[in-house]
């Protein structure tokens, strides 16, 4: 399994999922704080009020990143922590937290990659219409300018939106994510359009205000289509399926990526949505389509696609696939076909901005033997390496996640971290997978795996790096 010497090895988190202390130091509420107050919306009634207490414990967490040997760390900024009302007055305490975090990362030679929006939308702006209000694009651009002005002397890597498919689709259509709305398709498409405008204006704000040359992308929730065979018909069927828009829902690849990168909505979707389409002003698509430096994709699993006689395709259920604790099938080839198909369509370097698995991790004598996660990572990364060997330019990989954390509607019931978090004591324990990842990174930095051999015996799995 070989990656280039300049390949970036990172891990990812998000503000609401790990920071806690939402209103501490005069921060503002987000829509996730409000959803947590609605009975039955989140497993066990969990909230992000404390989470991993990262707001207080960030230094210890940065030390853990350095122990693992991360070269980069993808985290998000809490918009309402910095702008309690979402717009207007800045909360300097909030900005100072991110200044301290960035400085702590740089001190350990860890490159900060900042996600500007990872779902914690300011509740005050939700009360002014939220994503349904076209002003949300300007609100987001103004917030972007505040962050870039404060941090861009030390931060150059920016992700505007994390998974619009989720925060619009699950938050405004299905109602299972914050703000918990079940809107009609036309309202969902209008909110999606405003989120796309927000992305475009945010990119413009970064490029206008950055003090260092910015590297900019977005992070898509990616549904990967995997051909059931290497037959050219099945590969073409999977390629078509991957960018099709045949369901009346925005949880798909092309609906957001095509406008951002190609400058137009996918025709198939425009036809399907027809009367529900938003009123797209003449200048809108030019605003949305801004030059990007990488294609960010969050990949966990994929569907198997087979060509059908009528030049169409069918989704094939593969029996007996292993599943993660989220019930997602383990499909390592998703990390081959996803980067490949995205590069073919958008012709820009790929960054896997998230990939990983939830596992039923348990502490045994102070250790967490998450061999399932090591096997998952080895298989998925082997496929990513194969895509790179086949010519896909890939800049890096951000493992989801550094820490066990608040898994949205699942609360704390699902553990994605390579570092175990005991939520009662806030103790952190590096799992076997953290040691494995450390060895993998070391082996790709010209170091010797033996140098990275941890204090725990994971030798049997090290053969797989
Ligand atoms: C997402 C979000 C993450 C999730 C992770 C596991 O992709 O849904 O970016 O915040 O926690 O993906 O579901």
XYZ file of C-alpha atoms and ligand atoms in Angstrom:
478
model
C 0.000 0.000 0.000
C 1.950 3.061 -1.180
C 1.099 6.788 -1.032
C 3.298 9.680 -2.170
C 5.753 11.285 0.233
C 3.700 14.508 0.105
C 0.460 12.704 0.868
C -1.269 14.319 3.858
C -2.256 12.057 6.749
C -4.874 13.594 9.011
C -7.882 13.036 11.206
C -11.155 14.951 11.421
C -13.674 16.157 13.992
C -16.333 18.861 14.174
C -17.100 21.589 16.718
C -20.515 20.497 17.956
C -19.452 16.862 18.175
C -16.455 17.387 20.475
C -16.203 20.889 21.998
C -19.004 21.040 24.539
C -19.489 24.356 26.347
C -21.797 25.677 23.656
C -22.737 28.830 25.569
C -19.589 29.043 27.677
C -17.749 32.378 27.396
C -20.877 33.949 25.917
C -21.159 31.747 22.860
C -24.549 31.477 21.173
C -26.930 28.540 20.678
C -27.020 26.442 17.530
C -29.912 24.510 15.978
C -28.329 21.338 17.397
C -28.607 22.748 20.924
C -32.304 23.255 20.226
C -32.857 19.818 18.690
C -31.290 18.267 21.792
C -34.021 19.885 23.852
C -36.763 18.110 21.890
C -37.722 14.772 23.464
C -37.021 11.684 21.376
C -34.869 13.360 18.725
C -31.494 12.068 19.957
C -30.688 8.603 21.312
C -30.665 8.478 25.146
C -31.552 12.196 25.193
C -27.843 12.946 24.627
C -26.763 16.507 23.811
C -23.530 18.251 22.851
C -23.533 20.278 26.097
C -20.333 18.546 27.296
C -19.353 16.157 24.439
C -15.574 15.539 24.732
C -15.034 18.796 26.653
C -12.553 19.691 23.937
C -13.070 23.406 24.598
C -11.201 22.883 27.901
C -9.061 19.843 26.953
C -7.862 20.860 23.487
C -4.175 20.965 24.512
C -4.261 17.339 25.676
C -6.019 16.378 22.439
C -3.406 18.161 20.343
C -0.726 16.233 22.268
C -2.523 13.003 21.310
C -2.530 14.104 17.634
C 1.228 14.663 17.886
C 1.720 11.248 19.525
C -0.133 9.642 16.614
C 1.974 11.662 14.188
C -0.866 13.458 12.397
C 0.382 15.861 9.757
C -2.962 17.680 9.537
C -6.107 18.079 11.620
C -9.490 18.900 10.132
C -11.784 20.644 12.605
C -14.716 22.997 12.313
C -15.459 26.416 13.745
C -18.662 26.878 15.732
C -20.339 29.783 13.943
C -22.500 30.745 16.976
C -19.521 30.537 19.340
C -17.844 33.284 17.309
C -20.990 35.193 16.305
C -23.579 34.480 19.049
C -26.340 36.110 16.986
C -24.914 34.601 13.791
C -24.187 38.090 12.464
C -23.017 41.381 13.889
C -21.167 41.395 17.219
C -18.146 39.105 17.459
C -17.539 37.101 20.644
C -13.763 37.523 21.096
C -13.678 34.691 23.666
C -14.869 32.369 20.918
C -12.266 33.607 18.447
C -9.566 33.346 21.121
C -10.333 29.629 21.581
C -9.640 29.008 17.904
C -6.536 31.179 18.022
C -5.229 29.028 20.878
C -6.147 25.799 19.077
C -4.418 26.864 15.840
C -1.293 27.945 17.751
C -1.197 24.631 19.656
C -1.435 22.702 16.358
C 1.302 24.728 14.679
C 3.532 24.246 17.694
C 3.313 20.490 17.008
C 3.786 20.925 13.222
C 0.206 19.854 12.585
C -1.433 21.728 9.697
C -4.918 23.078 10.523
C -7.626 22.377 7.940
C -10.698 24.415 8.896
C -14.296 23.526 8.037
C -16.312 26.734 8.262
C -19.705 25.052 8.552
C -20.248 21.597 10.036
C -23.974 21.883 10.872
C -24.073 24.050 14.046
C -26.146 26.794 12.408
C -26.766 29.793 14.701
C -30.206 29.499 16.301
C -30.626 33.292 16.133
C -30.373 33.127 12.324
C -32.659 30.090 12.204
C -35.238 32.372 13.841
C -34.715 34.791 10.932
C -35.510 32.109 8.352
C -32.305 30.116 8.380
C -31.310 28.541 5.051
C -34.753 29.462 3.667
C -33.740 33.124 3.853
C -31.620 34.186 0.877
C -29.698 36.483 3.276
C -28.140 33.291 4.759
C -25.581 33.403 1.954
C -24.422 36.866 3.017
C -24.557 35.969 6.706
C -22.236 33.018 5.957
C -19.895 35.146 3.834
C -19.633 37.769 6.595
C -18.881 35.052 9.182
C -16.274 33.613 6.795
C -14.588 37.015 6.549
C -14.370 37.285 10.368
C -12.670 33.866 10.623
C -10.335 34.377 7.666
C -9.309 37.807 8.937
C -8.464 36.320 12.326
C -6.781 33.026 11.346
C -5.561 33.147 7.746
C -2.110 34.411 8.735
C -1.605 30.831 10.076
C -4.306 28.815 8.277
C -4.357 28.181 4.513
C -6.671 25.169 4.108
C -10.401 25.832 4.075
C -13.542 23.733 3.638
C -16.676 25.864 3.213
C -19.573 23.447 3.822
C -19.591 19.944 5.266
C -22.175 17.686 3.629
C -25.002 19.941 2.373
C -26.677 16.626 1.447
C -27.064 16.046 5.214
C -27.742 19.446 6.719
C -30.281 20.240 3.975
C -31.555 16.713 3.202
C -31.640 15.224 6.709
C -32.177 18.529 8.527
C -34.843 20.124 6.312
C -36.458 17.239 4.404
C -36.318 14.103 6.568
C -36.276 16.022 9.844
C -33.880 13.597 11.587
C -31.086 16.166 11.909
C -31.257 19.745 13.175
C -33.290 21.861 12.790
C -35.628 18.825 12.503
C -37.827 20.142 9.682
C -39.898 18.151 7.178
C -40.306 20.712 4.433
C -41.795 20.230 1.002
C -39.449 19.666 -1.927
C -39.654 23.239 -3.215
C -38.602 24.639 0.171
C -35.816 22.033 0.440
C -34.523 22.996 -3.011
C -34.691 26.689 -2.068
C -32.679 26.038 1.119
C -30.191 23.968 -0.921
C -29.853 26.823 -3.409
C -29.111 29.307 -0.625
C -26.524 26.916 0.852
C -24.856 26.776 -2.568
C -24.883 30.581 -2.772
C -23.346 30.616 0.707
C -20.572 28.320 -0.516
C -19.835 30.591 -3.486
C -19.824 33.783 -1.410
C -17.661 32.089 1.235
C -15.034 31.131 -1.354
C -15.033 34.737 -2.592
C -14.673 35.991 1.009
C -11.728 33.651 1.627
C -9.923 34.688 -1.545
C -10.599 38.392 -0.829
C -9.397 38.315 2.793
C -6.831 35.503 3.086
C -3.401 36.602 4.313
C -1.794 33.398 2.991
C -2.521 31.657 -0.325
C -5.717 29.684 0.391
C -6.420 26.073 -0.632
C -10.197 25.725 -0.770
C -12.765 22.958 -1.185
C -16.058 21.657 0.171
C -16.780 18.238 1.751
C -19.538 16.209 0.120
C -21.504 13.370 1.703
C -20.731 10.938 -1.065
C -22.911 8.037 -2.209
C -20.494 5.761 -4.065
C -21.566 3.484 -6.914
C -19.406 0.367 -7.163
C -19.574 -1.758 -10.358
C -20.379 -5.391 -9.513
C -17.699 -6.493 -11.982
C -14.814 -5.005 -13.967
C -16.880 -5.416 -17.131
C -17.028 -2.087 -19.016
C -20.854 -2.168 -19.038
C -20.993 -2.440 -15.258
C -18.398 0.308 -14.832
C -20.353 2.639 -17.127
C -23.579 1.755 -15.303
C -21.963 2.620 -11.961
C -20.623 5.892 -13.371
C -24.103 6.865 -14.592
C -25.707 5.827 -11.313
C -23.195 7.822 -9.251
C -24.249 11.149 -10.790
C -27.894 10.433 -11.487
C -30.724 12.433 -9.875
C -33.741 10.140 -10.049
C -35.192 10.520 -6.545
C -37.010 13.585 -5.227
C -34.349 14.182 -2.568
C -31.144 16.242 -2.406
C -29.045 13.428 -0.885
C -27.034 12.805 -4.059
C -23.636 13.707 -5.465
C -24.384 15.875 -8.464
C -27.024 18.219 -7.052
C -24.418 20.161 -5.049
C -21.125 19.340 -6.774
C -22.220 20.134 -10.335
C -23.265 23.750 -9.560
C -20.144 24.313 -7.419
C -17.749 22.975 -10.061
C -19.515 22.785 -13.421
C -21.652 25.911 -12.934
C -25.054 24.311 -13.541
C -27.541 22.002 -11.863
C -27.649 18.454 -13.270
C -30.189 18.452 -16.111
C -31.790 15.185 -15.016
C -32.600 16.731 -11.644
C -33.868 20.013 -13.090
C -36.283 18.001 -15.230
C -37.339 15.779 -12.317
C -37.811 18.663 -9.869
C -39.428 20.906 -12.528
C -42.085 23.011 -10.761
C -40.313 22.594 -7.388
C -37.133 24.238 -8.707
C -36.187 27.475 -6.911
C -36.124 30.783 -8.703
C -32.471 30.849 -9.861
C -31.433 34.447 -10.587
C -29.205 35.039 -13.637
C -26.159 35.840 -11.456
C -26.625 32.911 -9.052
C -24.763 30.134 -10.841
C -21.778 32.382 -11.530
C -21.687 33.147 -7.805
C -21.889 29.453 -6.849
C -19.231 28.291 -9.330
C -15.976 29.472 -7.800
C -12.527 28.066 -8.496
C -11.720 25.293 -6.012
C -8.388 23.628 -5.261
C -9.579 20.133 -4.349
C -12.664 17.933 -4.346
C -13.461 16.953 -0.753
C -15.384 13.725 -0.338
C -16.620 11.891 2.774
C -16.737 8.168 1.942
C -17.980 5.408 4.239
C -19.755 2.869 2.081
C -21.180 2.275 -1.401
C -23.875 0.513 -3.439
C -23.129 -2.249 -5.957
C -24.419 -1.459 -9.450
C -24.966 -3.759 -12.427
C -25.724 -2.826 -16.016
C -29.152 -3.935 -17.293
C -30.088 -4.935 -20.814
C -31.978 -1.692 -21.503
C -28.790 0.388 -21.019
C -29.852 1.141 -17.476
C -28.630 -0.050 -14.140
C -29.794 -1.967 -11.095
C -28.610 -1.889 -7.503
C -27.470 -5.368 -6.478
C -27.527 -6.523 -2.884
C -24.325 -8.380 -2.044
C -25.143 -10.901 0.655
C -22.927 -11.427 3.680
C -21.089 -8.087 3.710
C -19.677 -7.144 7.110
C -21.364 -4.117 8.660
C -20.112 -1.362 10.954
C -21.860 -0.463 14.222
C -23.889 2.047 12.161
C -25.211 -0.846 10.043
C -23.294 0.471 7.033
C -21.910 -2.282 4.758
C -18.110 -2.505 4.664
C -17.292 -1.849 0.991
C -13.583 -0.965 0.658
C -13.868 -0.550 -3.137
C -15.822 2.651 -2.434
C -12.447 4.279 -1.779
C -11.289 3.260 -5.257
C -14.363 4.053 -7.346
C -15.362 7.214 -5.459
C -12.091 9.109 -5.997
C -11.870 7.719 -9.549
C -15.363 8.772 -10.663
C -15.115 12.172 -8.939
C -11.764 12.906 -10.611
C -13.131 11.853 -14.006
C -16.098 14.241 -13.679
C -14.514 17.234 -11.929
C -10.849 17.032 -12.973
C -9.387 18.222 -9.701
C -7.272 16.611 -6.992
C -9.275 14.581 -4.472
C -9.102 14.763 -0.680
C -10.893 12.119 1.365
C -12.130 14.568 4.014
C -13.732 11.772 6.038
C -13.659 7.982 6.133
C -13.781 5.542 9.025
C -16.088 3.264 10.960
C -18.204 3.030 14.076
C -17.261 -0.004 16.151
C -18.490 -1.533 19.414
C -15.278 -0.609 21.174
C -14.717 -1.737 24.742
C -11.956 -1.059 27.251
C -10.218 -4.259 28.322
C -7.577 -3.841 30.946
C -6.967 -0.270 29.894
C -6.642 -1.210 26.209
C -9.062 -0.980 23.268
C -8.397 -3.841 20.846
C -10.288 -2.440 17.838
C -8.927 -4.882 15.287
C -12.098 -4.505 13.215
C -11.241 -0.847 12.654
C -7.628 -1.663 11.707
C -8.877 -4.197 9.169
C -11.409 -1.641 7.834
C -8.758 1.073 7.500
C -6.265 -1.280 5.842
C -8.765 -2.467 3.252
C -10.186 0.993 2.456
C -6.764 2.640 2.274
C -5.470 -0.162 0.046
C -8.256 0.693 -2.415
C -7.425 4.430 -2.183
C -3.769 3.591 -2.913
C -4.929 1.564 -5.934
C -6.889 4.570 -7.250
C -3.787 6.741 -6.871
C -1.673 4.121 -8.671
C -4.317 4.217 -11.440
C -3.738 7.951 -11.880
C -6.149 9.695 -9.511
C -4.388 12.742 -7.981
C -5.125 12.539 -4.254
C -3.823 15.110 -1.770
C -4.669 13.368 1.468
C -6.844 11.429 3.849
C -8.670 12.533 7.018
C -9.678 9.628 9.209
C -13.091 10.032 10.840
C -12.579 10.457 13.686
C -9.766 11.458 16.039
C -12.027 11.038 19.082
C -15.181 9.125 19.911
C -17.766 11.914 19.813
C -21.415 13.030 19.574
C -22.735 11.126 16.552
C -25.681 13.462 15.872
C -29.052 11.715 16.221
C -27.229 8.617 17.558
C -25.805 10.630 20.438
C -22.795 8.928 22.095
C -23.967 5.417 21.266
C -21.650 5.126 18.248
C -17.873 5.254 18.560
C -15.911 6.386 15.451
C -12.705 7.497 17.149
C -9.218 6.051 17.034
C -9.027 7.507 20.542
C -11.525 6.164 23.066
C -13.351 8.746 25.222
C -14.768 7.755 28.613
C -17.581 10.334 28.760
C -17.911 9.995 32.547
C -14.274 10.826 33.285
C -13.267 12.398 29.946
C -10.255 10.076 29.994
C -8.763 9.442 26.544
C -7.305 6.019 25.578
C -5.452 5.527 22.290
C -7.066 2.520 20.621
C -5.026 -0.122 18.764
C -6.098 1.632 15.560
C -4.366 4.834 16.724
C -1.101 2.935 17.095
C -1.658 1.275 13.732
C -2.331 4.656 12.089
C 0.806 6.032 13.754
C 2.855 3.177 12.259
C 1.240 3.679 8.852
C 2.043 7.396 8.843
C 5.610 6.756 10.026
C 6.128 4.125 7.317
C 5.065 6.640 4.672
C 7.318 9.349 5.974
C 10.366 7.318 5.290
C 10.414 6.215 8.913
C 10.498 2.559 9.879
C 7.412 0.908 11.218
C 9.488 -0.560 14.029
C 10.253 3.007 15.155
C 6.564 3.578 15.523
C 5.955 0.291 17.301
C 3.718 1.206 20.159
C 3.865 0.060 23.721
C 1.081 -2.380 22.900
C 1.475 -5.548 20.898
C -0.245 -4.964 17.590
C 2.595 -6.570 15.648
C 0.244 -9.040 13.910
C -1.628 -6.181 12.319
C 1.458 -4.194 11.416
C 2.153 -6.605 8.584
C -0.792 -4.963 6.952
C 0.664 -1.475 6.634
C -20.972 12.984 8.390
C -20.456 13.998 9.269
C -19.757 13.478 10.502
C -20.309 12.166 11.029
C -19.556 10.993 10.432
C -20.154 9.666 10.890
O -20.278 12.659 7.445
O -22.092 12.561 8.613
O -19.504 14.786 8.561
O -19.977 14.533 11.401
O -20.162 12.116 12.429
O -19.635 11.019 9.054
O -21.487 9.610 10.510
